[in-house]
mmCIF file with all atom_site columns, C-alpha atoms in Angstrom:
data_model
loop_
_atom_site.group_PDB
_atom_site.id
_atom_site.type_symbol
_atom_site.label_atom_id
_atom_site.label_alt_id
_atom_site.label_comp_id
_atom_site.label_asym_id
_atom_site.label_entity_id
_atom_site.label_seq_id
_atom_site.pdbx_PDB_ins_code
_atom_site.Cartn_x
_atom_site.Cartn_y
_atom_site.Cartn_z
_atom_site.occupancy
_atom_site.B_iso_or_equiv
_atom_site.pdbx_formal_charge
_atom_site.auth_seq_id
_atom_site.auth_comp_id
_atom_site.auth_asym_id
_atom_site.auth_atom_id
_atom_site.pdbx_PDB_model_num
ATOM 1   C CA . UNK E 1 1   ? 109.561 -27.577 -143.590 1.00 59.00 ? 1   UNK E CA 1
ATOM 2   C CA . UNK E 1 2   ? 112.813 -26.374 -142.766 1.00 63.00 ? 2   UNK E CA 1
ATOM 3   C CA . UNK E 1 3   ? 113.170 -22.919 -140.930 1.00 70.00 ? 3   UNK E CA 1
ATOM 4   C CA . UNK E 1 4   ? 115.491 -20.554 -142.618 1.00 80.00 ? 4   UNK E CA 1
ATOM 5   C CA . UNK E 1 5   ? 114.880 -17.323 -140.179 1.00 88.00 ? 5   UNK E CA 1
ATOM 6   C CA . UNK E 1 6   ? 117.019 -14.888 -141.466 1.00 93.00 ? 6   UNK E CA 1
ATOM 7   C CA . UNK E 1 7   ? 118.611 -13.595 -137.438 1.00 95.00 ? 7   UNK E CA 1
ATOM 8   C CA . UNK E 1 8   ? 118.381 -16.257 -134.480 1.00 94.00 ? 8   UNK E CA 1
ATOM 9   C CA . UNK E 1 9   ? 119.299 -14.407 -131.117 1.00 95.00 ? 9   UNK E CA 1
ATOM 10  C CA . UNK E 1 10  ? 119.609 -15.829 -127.913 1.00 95.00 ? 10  UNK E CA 1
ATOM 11  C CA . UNK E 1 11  ? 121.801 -14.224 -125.445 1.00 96.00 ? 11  UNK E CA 1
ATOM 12  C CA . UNK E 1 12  ? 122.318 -11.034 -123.278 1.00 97.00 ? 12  UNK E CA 1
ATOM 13  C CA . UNK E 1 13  ? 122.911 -7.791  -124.303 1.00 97.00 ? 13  UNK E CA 1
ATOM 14  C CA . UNK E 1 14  ? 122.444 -7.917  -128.383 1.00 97.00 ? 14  UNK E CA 1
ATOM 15  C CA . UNK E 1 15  ? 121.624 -5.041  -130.977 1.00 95.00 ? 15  UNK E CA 1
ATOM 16  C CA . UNK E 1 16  ? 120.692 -5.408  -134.321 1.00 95.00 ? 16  UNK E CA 1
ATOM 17  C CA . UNK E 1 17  ? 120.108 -1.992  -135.864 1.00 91.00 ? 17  UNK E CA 1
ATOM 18  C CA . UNK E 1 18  ? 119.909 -0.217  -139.320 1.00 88.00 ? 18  UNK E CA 1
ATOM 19  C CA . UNK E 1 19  ? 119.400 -3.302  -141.215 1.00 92.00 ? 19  UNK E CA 1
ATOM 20  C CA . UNK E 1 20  ? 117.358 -4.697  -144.271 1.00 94.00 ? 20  UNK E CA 1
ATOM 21  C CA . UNK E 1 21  ? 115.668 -8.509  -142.970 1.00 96.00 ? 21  UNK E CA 1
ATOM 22  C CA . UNK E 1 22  ? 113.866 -9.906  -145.692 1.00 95.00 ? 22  UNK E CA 1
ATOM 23  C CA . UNK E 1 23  ? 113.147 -12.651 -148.189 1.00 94.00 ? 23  UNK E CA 1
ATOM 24  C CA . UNK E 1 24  ? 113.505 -15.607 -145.393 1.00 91.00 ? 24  UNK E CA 1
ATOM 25  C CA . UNK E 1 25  ? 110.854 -17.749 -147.406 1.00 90.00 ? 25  UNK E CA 1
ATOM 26  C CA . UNK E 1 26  ? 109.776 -20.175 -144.612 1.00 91.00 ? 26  UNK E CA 1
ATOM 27  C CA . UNK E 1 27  ? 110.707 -18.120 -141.765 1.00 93.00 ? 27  UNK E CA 1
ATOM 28  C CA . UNK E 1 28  ? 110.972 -15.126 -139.187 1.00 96.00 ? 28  UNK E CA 1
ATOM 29  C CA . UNK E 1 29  ? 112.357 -11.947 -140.066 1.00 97.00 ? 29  UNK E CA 1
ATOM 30  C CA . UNK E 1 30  ? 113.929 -11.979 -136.419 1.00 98.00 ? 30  UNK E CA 1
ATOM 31  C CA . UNK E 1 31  ? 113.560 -14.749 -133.702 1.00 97.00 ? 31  UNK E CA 1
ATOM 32  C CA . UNK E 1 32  ? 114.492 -13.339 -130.105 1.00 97.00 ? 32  UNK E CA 1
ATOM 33  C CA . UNK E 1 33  ? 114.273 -17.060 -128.233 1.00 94.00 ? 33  UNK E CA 1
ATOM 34  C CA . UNK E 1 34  ? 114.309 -18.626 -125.714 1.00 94.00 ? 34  UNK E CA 1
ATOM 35  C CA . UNK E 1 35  ? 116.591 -17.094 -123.290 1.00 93.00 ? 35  UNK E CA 1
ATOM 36  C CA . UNK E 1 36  ? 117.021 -13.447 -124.368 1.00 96.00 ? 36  UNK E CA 1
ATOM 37  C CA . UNK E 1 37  ? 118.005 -10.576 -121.991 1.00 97.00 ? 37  UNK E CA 1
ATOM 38  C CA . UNK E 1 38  ? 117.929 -6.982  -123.041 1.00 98.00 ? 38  UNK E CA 1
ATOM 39  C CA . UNK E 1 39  ? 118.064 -7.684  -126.647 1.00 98.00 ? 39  UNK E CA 1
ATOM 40  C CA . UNK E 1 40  ? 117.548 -3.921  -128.538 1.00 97.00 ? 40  UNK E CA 1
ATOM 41  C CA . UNK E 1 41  ? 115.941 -4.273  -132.410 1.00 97.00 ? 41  UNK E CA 1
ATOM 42  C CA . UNK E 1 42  ? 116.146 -0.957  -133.614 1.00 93.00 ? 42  UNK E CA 1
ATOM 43  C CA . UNK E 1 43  ? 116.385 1.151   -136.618 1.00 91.00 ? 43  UNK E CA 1
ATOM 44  C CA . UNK E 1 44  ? 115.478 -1.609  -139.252 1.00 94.00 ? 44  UNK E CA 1
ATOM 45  C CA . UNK E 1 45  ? 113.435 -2.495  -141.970 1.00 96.00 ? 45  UNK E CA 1
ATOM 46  C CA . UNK E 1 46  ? 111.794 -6.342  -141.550 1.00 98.00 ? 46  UNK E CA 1
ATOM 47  C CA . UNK E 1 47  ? 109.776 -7.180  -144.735 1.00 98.00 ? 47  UNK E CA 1
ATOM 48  C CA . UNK E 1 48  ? 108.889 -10.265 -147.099 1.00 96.00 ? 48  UNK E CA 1
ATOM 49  C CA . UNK E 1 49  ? 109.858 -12.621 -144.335 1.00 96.00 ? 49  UNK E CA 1
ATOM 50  C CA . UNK E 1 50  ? 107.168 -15.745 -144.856 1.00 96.00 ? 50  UNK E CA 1
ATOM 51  C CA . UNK E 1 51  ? 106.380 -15.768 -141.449 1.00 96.00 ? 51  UNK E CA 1
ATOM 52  C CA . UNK E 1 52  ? 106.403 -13.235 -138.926 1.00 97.00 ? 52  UNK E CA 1
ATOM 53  C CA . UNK E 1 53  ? 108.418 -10.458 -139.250 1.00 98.00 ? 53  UNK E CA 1
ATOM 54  C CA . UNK E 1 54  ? 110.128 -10.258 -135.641 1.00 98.00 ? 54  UNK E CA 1
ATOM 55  C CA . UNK E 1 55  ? 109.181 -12.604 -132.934 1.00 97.00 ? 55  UNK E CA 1
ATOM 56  C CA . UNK E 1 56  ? 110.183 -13.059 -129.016 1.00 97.00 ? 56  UNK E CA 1
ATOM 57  C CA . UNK E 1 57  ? 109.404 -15.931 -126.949 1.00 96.00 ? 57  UNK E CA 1
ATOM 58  C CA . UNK E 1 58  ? 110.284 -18.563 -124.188 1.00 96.00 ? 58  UNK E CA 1
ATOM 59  C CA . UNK E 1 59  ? 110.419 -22.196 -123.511 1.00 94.00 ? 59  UNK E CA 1
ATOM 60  C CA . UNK E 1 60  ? 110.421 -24.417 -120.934 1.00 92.00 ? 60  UNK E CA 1
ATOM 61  C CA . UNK E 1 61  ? 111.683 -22.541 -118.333 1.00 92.00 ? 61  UNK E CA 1
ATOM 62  C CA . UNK E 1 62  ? 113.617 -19.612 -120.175 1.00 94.00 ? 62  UNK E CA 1
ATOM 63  C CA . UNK E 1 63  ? 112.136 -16.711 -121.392 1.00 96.00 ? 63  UNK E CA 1
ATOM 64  C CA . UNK E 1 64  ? 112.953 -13.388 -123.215 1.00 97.00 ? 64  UNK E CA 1
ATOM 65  C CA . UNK E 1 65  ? 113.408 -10.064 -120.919 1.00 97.00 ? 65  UNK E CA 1
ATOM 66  C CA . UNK E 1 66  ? 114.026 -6.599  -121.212 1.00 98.00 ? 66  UNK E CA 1
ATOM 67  C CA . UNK E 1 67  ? 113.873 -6.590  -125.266 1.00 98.00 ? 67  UNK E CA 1
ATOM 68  C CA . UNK E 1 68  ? 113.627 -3.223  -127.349 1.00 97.00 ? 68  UNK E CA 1
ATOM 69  C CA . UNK E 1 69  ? 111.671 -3.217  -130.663 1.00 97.00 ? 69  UNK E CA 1
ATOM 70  C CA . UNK E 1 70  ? 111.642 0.371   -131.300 1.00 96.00 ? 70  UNK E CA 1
ATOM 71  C CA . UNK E 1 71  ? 111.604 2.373   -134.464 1.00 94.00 ? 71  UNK E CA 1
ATOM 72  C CA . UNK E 1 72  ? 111.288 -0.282  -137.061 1.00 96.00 ? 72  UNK E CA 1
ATOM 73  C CA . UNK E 1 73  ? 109.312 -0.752  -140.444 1.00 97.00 ? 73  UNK E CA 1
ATOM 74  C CA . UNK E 1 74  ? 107.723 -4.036  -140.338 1.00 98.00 ? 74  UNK E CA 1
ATOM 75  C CA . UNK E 1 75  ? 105.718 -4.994  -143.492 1.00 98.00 ? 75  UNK E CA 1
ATOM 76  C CA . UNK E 1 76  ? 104.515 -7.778  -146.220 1.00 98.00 ? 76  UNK E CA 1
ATOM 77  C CA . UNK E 1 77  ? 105.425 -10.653 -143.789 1.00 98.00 ? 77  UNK E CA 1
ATOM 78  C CA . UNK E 1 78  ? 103.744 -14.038 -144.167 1.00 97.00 ? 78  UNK E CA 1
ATOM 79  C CA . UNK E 1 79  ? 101.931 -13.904 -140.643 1.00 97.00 ? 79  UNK E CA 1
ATOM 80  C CA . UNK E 1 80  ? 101.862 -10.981 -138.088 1.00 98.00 ? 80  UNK E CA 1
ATOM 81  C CA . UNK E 1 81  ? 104.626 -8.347  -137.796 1.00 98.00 ? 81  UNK E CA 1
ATOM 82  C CA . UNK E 1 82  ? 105.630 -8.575  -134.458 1.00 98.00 ? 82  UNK E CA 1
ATOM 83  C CA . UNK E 1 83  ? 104.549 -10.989 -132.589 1.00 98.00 ? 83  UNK E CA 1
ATOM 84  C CA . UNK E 1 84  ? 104.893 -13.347 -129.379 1.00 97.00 ? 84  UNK E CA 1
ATOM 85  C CA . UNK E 1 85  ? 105.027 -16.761 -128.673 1.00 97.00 ? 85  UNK E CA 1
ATOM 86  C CA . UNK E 1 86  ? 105.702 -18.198 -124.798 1.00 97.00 ? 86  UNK E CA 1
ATOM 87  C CA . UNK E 1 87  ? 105.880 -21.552 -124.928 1.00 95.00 ? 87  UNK E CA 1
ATOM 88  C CA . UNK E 1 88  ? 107.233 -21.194 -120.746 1.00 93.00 ? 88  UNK E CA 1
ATOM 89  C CA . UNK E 1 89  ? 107.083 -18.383 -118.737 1.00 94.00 ? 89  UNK E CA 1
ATOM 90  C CA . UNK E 1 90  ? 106.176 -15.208 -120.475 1.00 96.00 ? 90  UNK E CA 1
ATOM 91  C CA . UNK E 1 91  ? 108.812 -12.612 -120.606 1.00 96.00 ? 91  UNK E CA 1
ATOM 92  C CA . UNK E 1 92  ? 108.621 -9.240  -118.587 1.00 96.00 ? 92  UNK E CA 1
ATOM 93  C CA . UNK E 1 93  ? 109.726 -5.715  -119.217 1.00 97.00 ? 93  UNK E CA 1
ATOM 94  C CA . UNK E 1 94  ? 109.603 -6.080  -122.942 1.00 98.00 ? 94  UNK E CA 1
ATOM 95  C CA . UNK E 1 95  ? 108.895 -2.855  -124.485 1.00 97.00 ? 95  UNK E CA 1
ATOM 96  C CA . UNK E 1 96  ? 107.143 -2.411  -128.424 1.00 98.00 ? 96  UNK E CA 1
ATOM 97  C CA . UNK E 1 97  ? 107.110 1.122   -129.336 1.00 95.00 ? 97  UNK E CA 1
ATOM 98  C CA . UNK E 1 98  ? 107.443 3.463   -132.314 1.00 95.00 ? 98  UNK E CA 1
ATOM 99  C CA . UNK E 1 99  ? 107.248 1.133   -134.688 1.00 97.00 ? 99  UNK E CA 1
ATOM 100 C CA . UNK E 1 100 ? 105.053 1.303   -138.367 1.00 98.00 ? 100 UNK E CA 1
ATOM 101 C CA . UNK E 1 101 ? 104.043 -2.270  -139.493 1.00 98.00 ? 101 UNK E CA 1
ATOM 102 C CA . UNK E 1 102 ? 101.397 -2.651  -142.240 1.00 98.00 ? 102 UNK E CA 1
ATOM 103 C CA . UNK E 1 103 ? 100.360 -5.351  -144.206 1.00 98.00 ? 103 UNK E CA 1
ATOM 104 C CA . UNK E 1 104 ? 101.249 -8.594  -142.728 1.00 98.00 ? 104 UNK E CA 1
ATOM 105 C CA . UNK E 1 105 ? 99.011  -11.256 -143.575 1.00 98.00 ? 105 UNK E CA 1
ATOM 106 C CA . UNK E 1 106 ? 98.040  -12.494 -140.076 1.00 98.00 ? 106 UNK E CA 1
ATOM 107 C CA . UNK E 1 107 ? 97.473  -8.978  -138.753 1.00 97.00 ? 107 UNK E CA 1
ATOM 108 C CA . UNK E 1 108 ? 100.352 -6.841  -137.243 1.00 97.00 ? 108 UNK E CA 1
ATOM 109 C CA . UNK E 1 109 ? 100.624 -7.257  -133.919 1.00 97.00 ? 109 UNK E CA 1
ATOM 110 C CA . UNK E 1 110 ? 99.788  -10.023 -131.821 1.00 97.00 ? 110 UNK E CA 1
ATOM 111 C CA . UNK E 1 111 ? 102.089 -9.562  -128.469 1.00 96.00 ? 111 UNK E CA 1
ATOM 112 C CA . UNK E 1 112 ? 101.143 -10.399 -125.277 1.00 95.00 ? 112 UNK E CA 1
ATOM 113 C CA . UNK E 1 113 ? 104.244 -10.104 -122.794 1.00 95.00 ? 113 UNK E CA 1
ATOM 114 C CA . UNK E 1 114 ? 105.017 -7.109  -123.952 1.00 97.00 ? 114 UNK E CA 1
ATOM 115 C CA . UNK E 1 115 ? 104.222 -3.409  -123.117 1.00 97.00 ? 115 UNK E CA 1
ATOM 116 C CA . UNK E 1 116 ? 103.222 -1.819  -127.030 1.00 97.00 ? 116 UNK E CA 1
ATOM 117 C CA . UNK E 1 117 ? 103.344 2.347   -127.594 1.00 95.00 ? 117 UNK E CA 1
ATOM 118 C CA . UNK E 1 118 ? 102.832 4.431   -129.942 1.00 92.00 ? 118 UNK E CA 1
ATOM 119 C CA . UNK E 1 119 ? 102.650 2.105   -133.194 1.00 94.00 ? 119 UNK E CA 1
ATOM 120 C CA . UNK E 1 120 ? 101.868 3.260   -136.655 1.00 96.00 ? 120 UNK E CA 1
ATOM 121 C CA . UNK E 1 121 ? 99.823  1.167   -139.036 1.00 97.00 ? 121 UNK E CA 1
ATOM 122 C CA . UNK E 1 122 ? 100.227 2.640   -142.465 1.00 97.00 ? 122 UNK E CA 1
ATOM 123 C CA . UNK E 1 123 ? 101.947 2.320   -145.608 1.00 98.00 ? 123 UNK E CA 1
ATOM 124 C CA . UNK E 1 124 ? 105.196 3.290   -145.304 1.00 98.00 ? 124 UNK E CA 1
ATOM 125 C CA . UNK E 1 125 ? 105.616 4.147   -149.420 1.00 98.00 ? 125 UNK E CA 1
ATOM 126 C CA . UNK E 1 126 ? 108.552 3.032   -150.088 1.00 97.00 ? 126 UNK E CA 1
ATOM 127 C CA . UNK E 1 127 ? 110.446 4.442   -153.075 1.00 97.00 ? 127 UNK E CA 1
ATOM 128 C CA . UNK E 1 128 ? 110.282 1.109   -155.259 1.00 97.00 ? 128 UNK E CA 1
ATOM 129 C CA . UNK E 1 129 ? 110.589 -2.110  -153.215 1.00 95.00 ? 129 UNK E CA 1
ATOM 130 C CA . UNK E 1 130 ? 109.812 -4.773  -156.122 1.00 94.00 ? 130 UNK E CA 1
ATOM 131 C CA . UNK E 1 131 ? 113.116 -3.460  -157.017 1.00 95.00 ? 131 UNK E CA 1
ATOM 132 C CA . UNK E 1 132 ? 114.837 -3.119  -153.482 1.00 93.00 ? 132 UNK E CA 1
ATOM 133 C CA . UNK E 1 133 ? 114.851 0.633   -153.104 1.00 94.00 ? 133 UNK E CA 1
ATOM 134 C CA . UNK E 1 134 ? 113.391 1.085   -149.184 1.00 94.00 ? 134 UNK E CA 1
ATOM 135 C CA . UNK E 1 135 ? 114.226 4.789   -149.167 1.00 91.00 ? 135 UNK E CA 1
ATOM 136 C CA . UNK E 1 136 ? 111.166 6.584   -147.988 1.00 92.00 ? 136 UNK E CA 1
ATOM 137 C CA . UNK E 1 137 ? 108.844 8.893   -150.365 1.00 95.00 ? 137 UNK E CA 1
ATOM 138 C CA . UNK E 1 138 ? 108.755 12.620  -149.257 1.00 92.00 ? 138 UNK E CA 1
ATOM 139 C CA . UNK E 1 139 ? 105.055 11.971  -148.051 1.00 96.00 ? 139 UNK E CA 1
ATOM 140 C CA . UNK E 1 140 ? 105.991 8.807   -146.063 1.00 95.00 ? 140 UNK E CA 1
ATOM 141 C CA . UNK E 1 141 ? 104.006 8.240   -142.728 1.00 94.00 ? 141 UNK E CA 1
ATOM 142 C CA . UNK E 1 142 ? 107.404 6.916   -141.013 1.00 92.00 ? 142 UNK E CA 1
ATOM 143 C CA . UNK E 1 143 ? 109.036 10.608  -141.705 1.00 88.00 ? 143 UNK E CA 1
ATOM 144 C CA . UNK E 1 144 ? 110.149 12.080  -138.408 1.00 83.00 ? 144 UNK E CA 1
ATOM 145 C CA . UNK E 1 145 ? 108.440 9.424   -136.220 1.00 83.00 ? 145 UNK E CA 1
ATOM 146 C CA . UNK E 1 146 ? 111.059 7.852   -134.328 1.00 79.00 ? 146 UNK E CA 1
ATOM 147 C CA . UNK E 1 147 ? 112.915 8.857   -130.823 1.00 79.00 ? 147 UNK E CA 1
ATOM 148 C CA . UNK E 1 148 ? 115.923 9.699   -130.556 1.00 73.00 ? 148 UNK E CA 1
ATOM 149 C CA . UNK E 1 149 ? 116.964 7.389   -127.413 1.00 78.00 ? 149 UNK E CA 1
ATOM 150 C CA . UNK E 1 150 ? 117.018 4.607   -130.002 1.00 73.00 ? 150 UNK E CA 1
ATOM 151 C CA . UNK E 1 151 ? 117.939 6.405   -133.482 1.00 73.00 ? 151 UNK E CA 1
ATOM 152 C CA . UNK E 1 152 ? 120.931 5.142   -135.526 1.00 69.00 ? 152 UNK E CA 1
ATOM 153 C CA . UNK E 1 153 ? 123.266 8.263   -136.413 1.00 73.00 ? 153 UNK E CA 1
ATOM 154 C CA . UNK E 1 154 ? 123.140 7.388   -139.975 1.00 73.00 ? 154 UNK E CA 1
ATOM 155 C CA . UNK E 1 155 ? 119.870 5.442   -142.339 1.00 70.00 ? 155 UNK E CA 1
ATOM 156 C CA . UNK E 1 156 ? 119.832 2.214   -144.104 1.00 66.00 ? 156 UNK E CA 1
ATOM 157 C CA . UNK E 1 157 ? 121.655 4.225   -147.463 1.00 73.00 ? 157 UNK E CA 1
ATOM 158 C CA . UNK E 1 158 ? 123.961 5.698   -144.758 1.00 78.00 ? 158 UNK E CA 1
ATOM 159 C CA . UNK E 1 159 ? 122.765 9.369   -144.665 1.00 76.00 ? 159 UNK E CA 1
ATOM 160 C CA . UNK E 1 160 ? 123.046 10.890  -141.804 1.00 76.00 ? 160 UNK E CA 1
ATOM 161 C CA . UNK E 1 161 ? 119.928 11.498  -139.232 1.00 68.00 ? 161 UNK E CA 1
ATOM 162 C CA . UNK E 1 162 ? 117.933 13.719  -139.113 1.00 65.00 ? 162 UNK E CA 1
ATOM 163 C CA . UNK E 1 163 ? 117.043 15.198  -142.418 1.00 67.00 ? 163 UNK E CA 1
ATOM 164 C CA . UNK E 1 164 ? 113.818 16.852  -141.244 1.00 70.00 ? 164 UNK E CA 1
ATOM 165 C CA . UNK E 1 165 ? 112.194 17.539  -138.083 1.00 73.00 ? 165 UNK E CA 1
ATOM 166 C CA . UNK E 1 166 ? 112.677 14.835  -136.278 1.00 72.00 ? 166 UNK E CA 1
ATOM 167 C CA . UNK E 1 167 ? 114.337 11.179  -137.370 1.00 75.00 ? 167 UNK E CA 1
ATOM 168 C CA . UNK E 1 168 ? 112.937 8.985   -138.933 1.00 75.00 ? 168 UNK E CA 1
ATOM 169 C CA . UNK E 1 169 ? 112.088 5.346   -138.742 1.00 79.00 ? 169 UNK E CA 1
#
């Protein structure tokens, strides 16, 4: 089976933010491999991927460092929602953290070489996503849940951030 992930990085110094990843039928959301240095994922919404939504990872004698996956929606992917693979030395100073990911099929999470904070698993009600629409419904759990380090000025329909308390993932 061919792999058709939807983003491939490898490199130094990357950011992928405020972006719909989905619908890669036989593949990852987001593949941070082999040899990946400070890599930031934030500010997106990974979904529908058919097999894990993000992943990081090494082999042979490169590995992923210093990666960022903070403040995404991860959900409906094929196997986990995040998760890890080190098939050489396993990375160091990777950081999880404020992410929602909820109904992935193998689970969602399954990261070792990573340090993981402050995730929520919930449905994140989307408005209607059968029909695309990812906005989030006034009683969402991802309202006002992300930090403002790694917050995009402006959401995935380009309002601007924040619209309540705090901004949201």
């Amino acid at each position: 089976v061919q792999r058709d992930h939807n983003i491939y990085v490898e490199g130094s110094g990357h950011l992928i933010a405020s972006s719909l990843i989905r619908n890669a039928p036989n593949g990852y959301g987001v593949q941070i491999y082999p040899s990946s240095q400070n890599v930031m994922l934030v500010g997106n919404t990974i979904t529908a991927n058919g097999r894990n939504g993000v992943l990081i990872g090494s082999d042979g004698t490169t590995t992923t460092t210093g990666a960022r996956i903070v403040g995404n929606i991860i959900t409906a992917n094929g196997e986990y929602g995040i998760a890890s693979y080190w098939g050489g030395a396993t990375g160091s100073n990777n950081v999880v953290s404020n992410n929602l990911v909820w109904g992935n099929t193998a689970g969602n999470l399954s990261v070792a070489g990573a340090s993981v904070q402050a995730t929520l698993n919930a449905n994140p009600l989307f408005v209607n996503p059968s029909a695309g629409d990812f906005r989030l419904q006034a009683t969402s759990p991802a309202l006002g849940q992300n930090v403002w380090d790694y917050t995009p000025a402006s959401d995935l329909t380009g309002a601007v951030r924040p619209q309540g308390t705090g901004p949201d993932l």
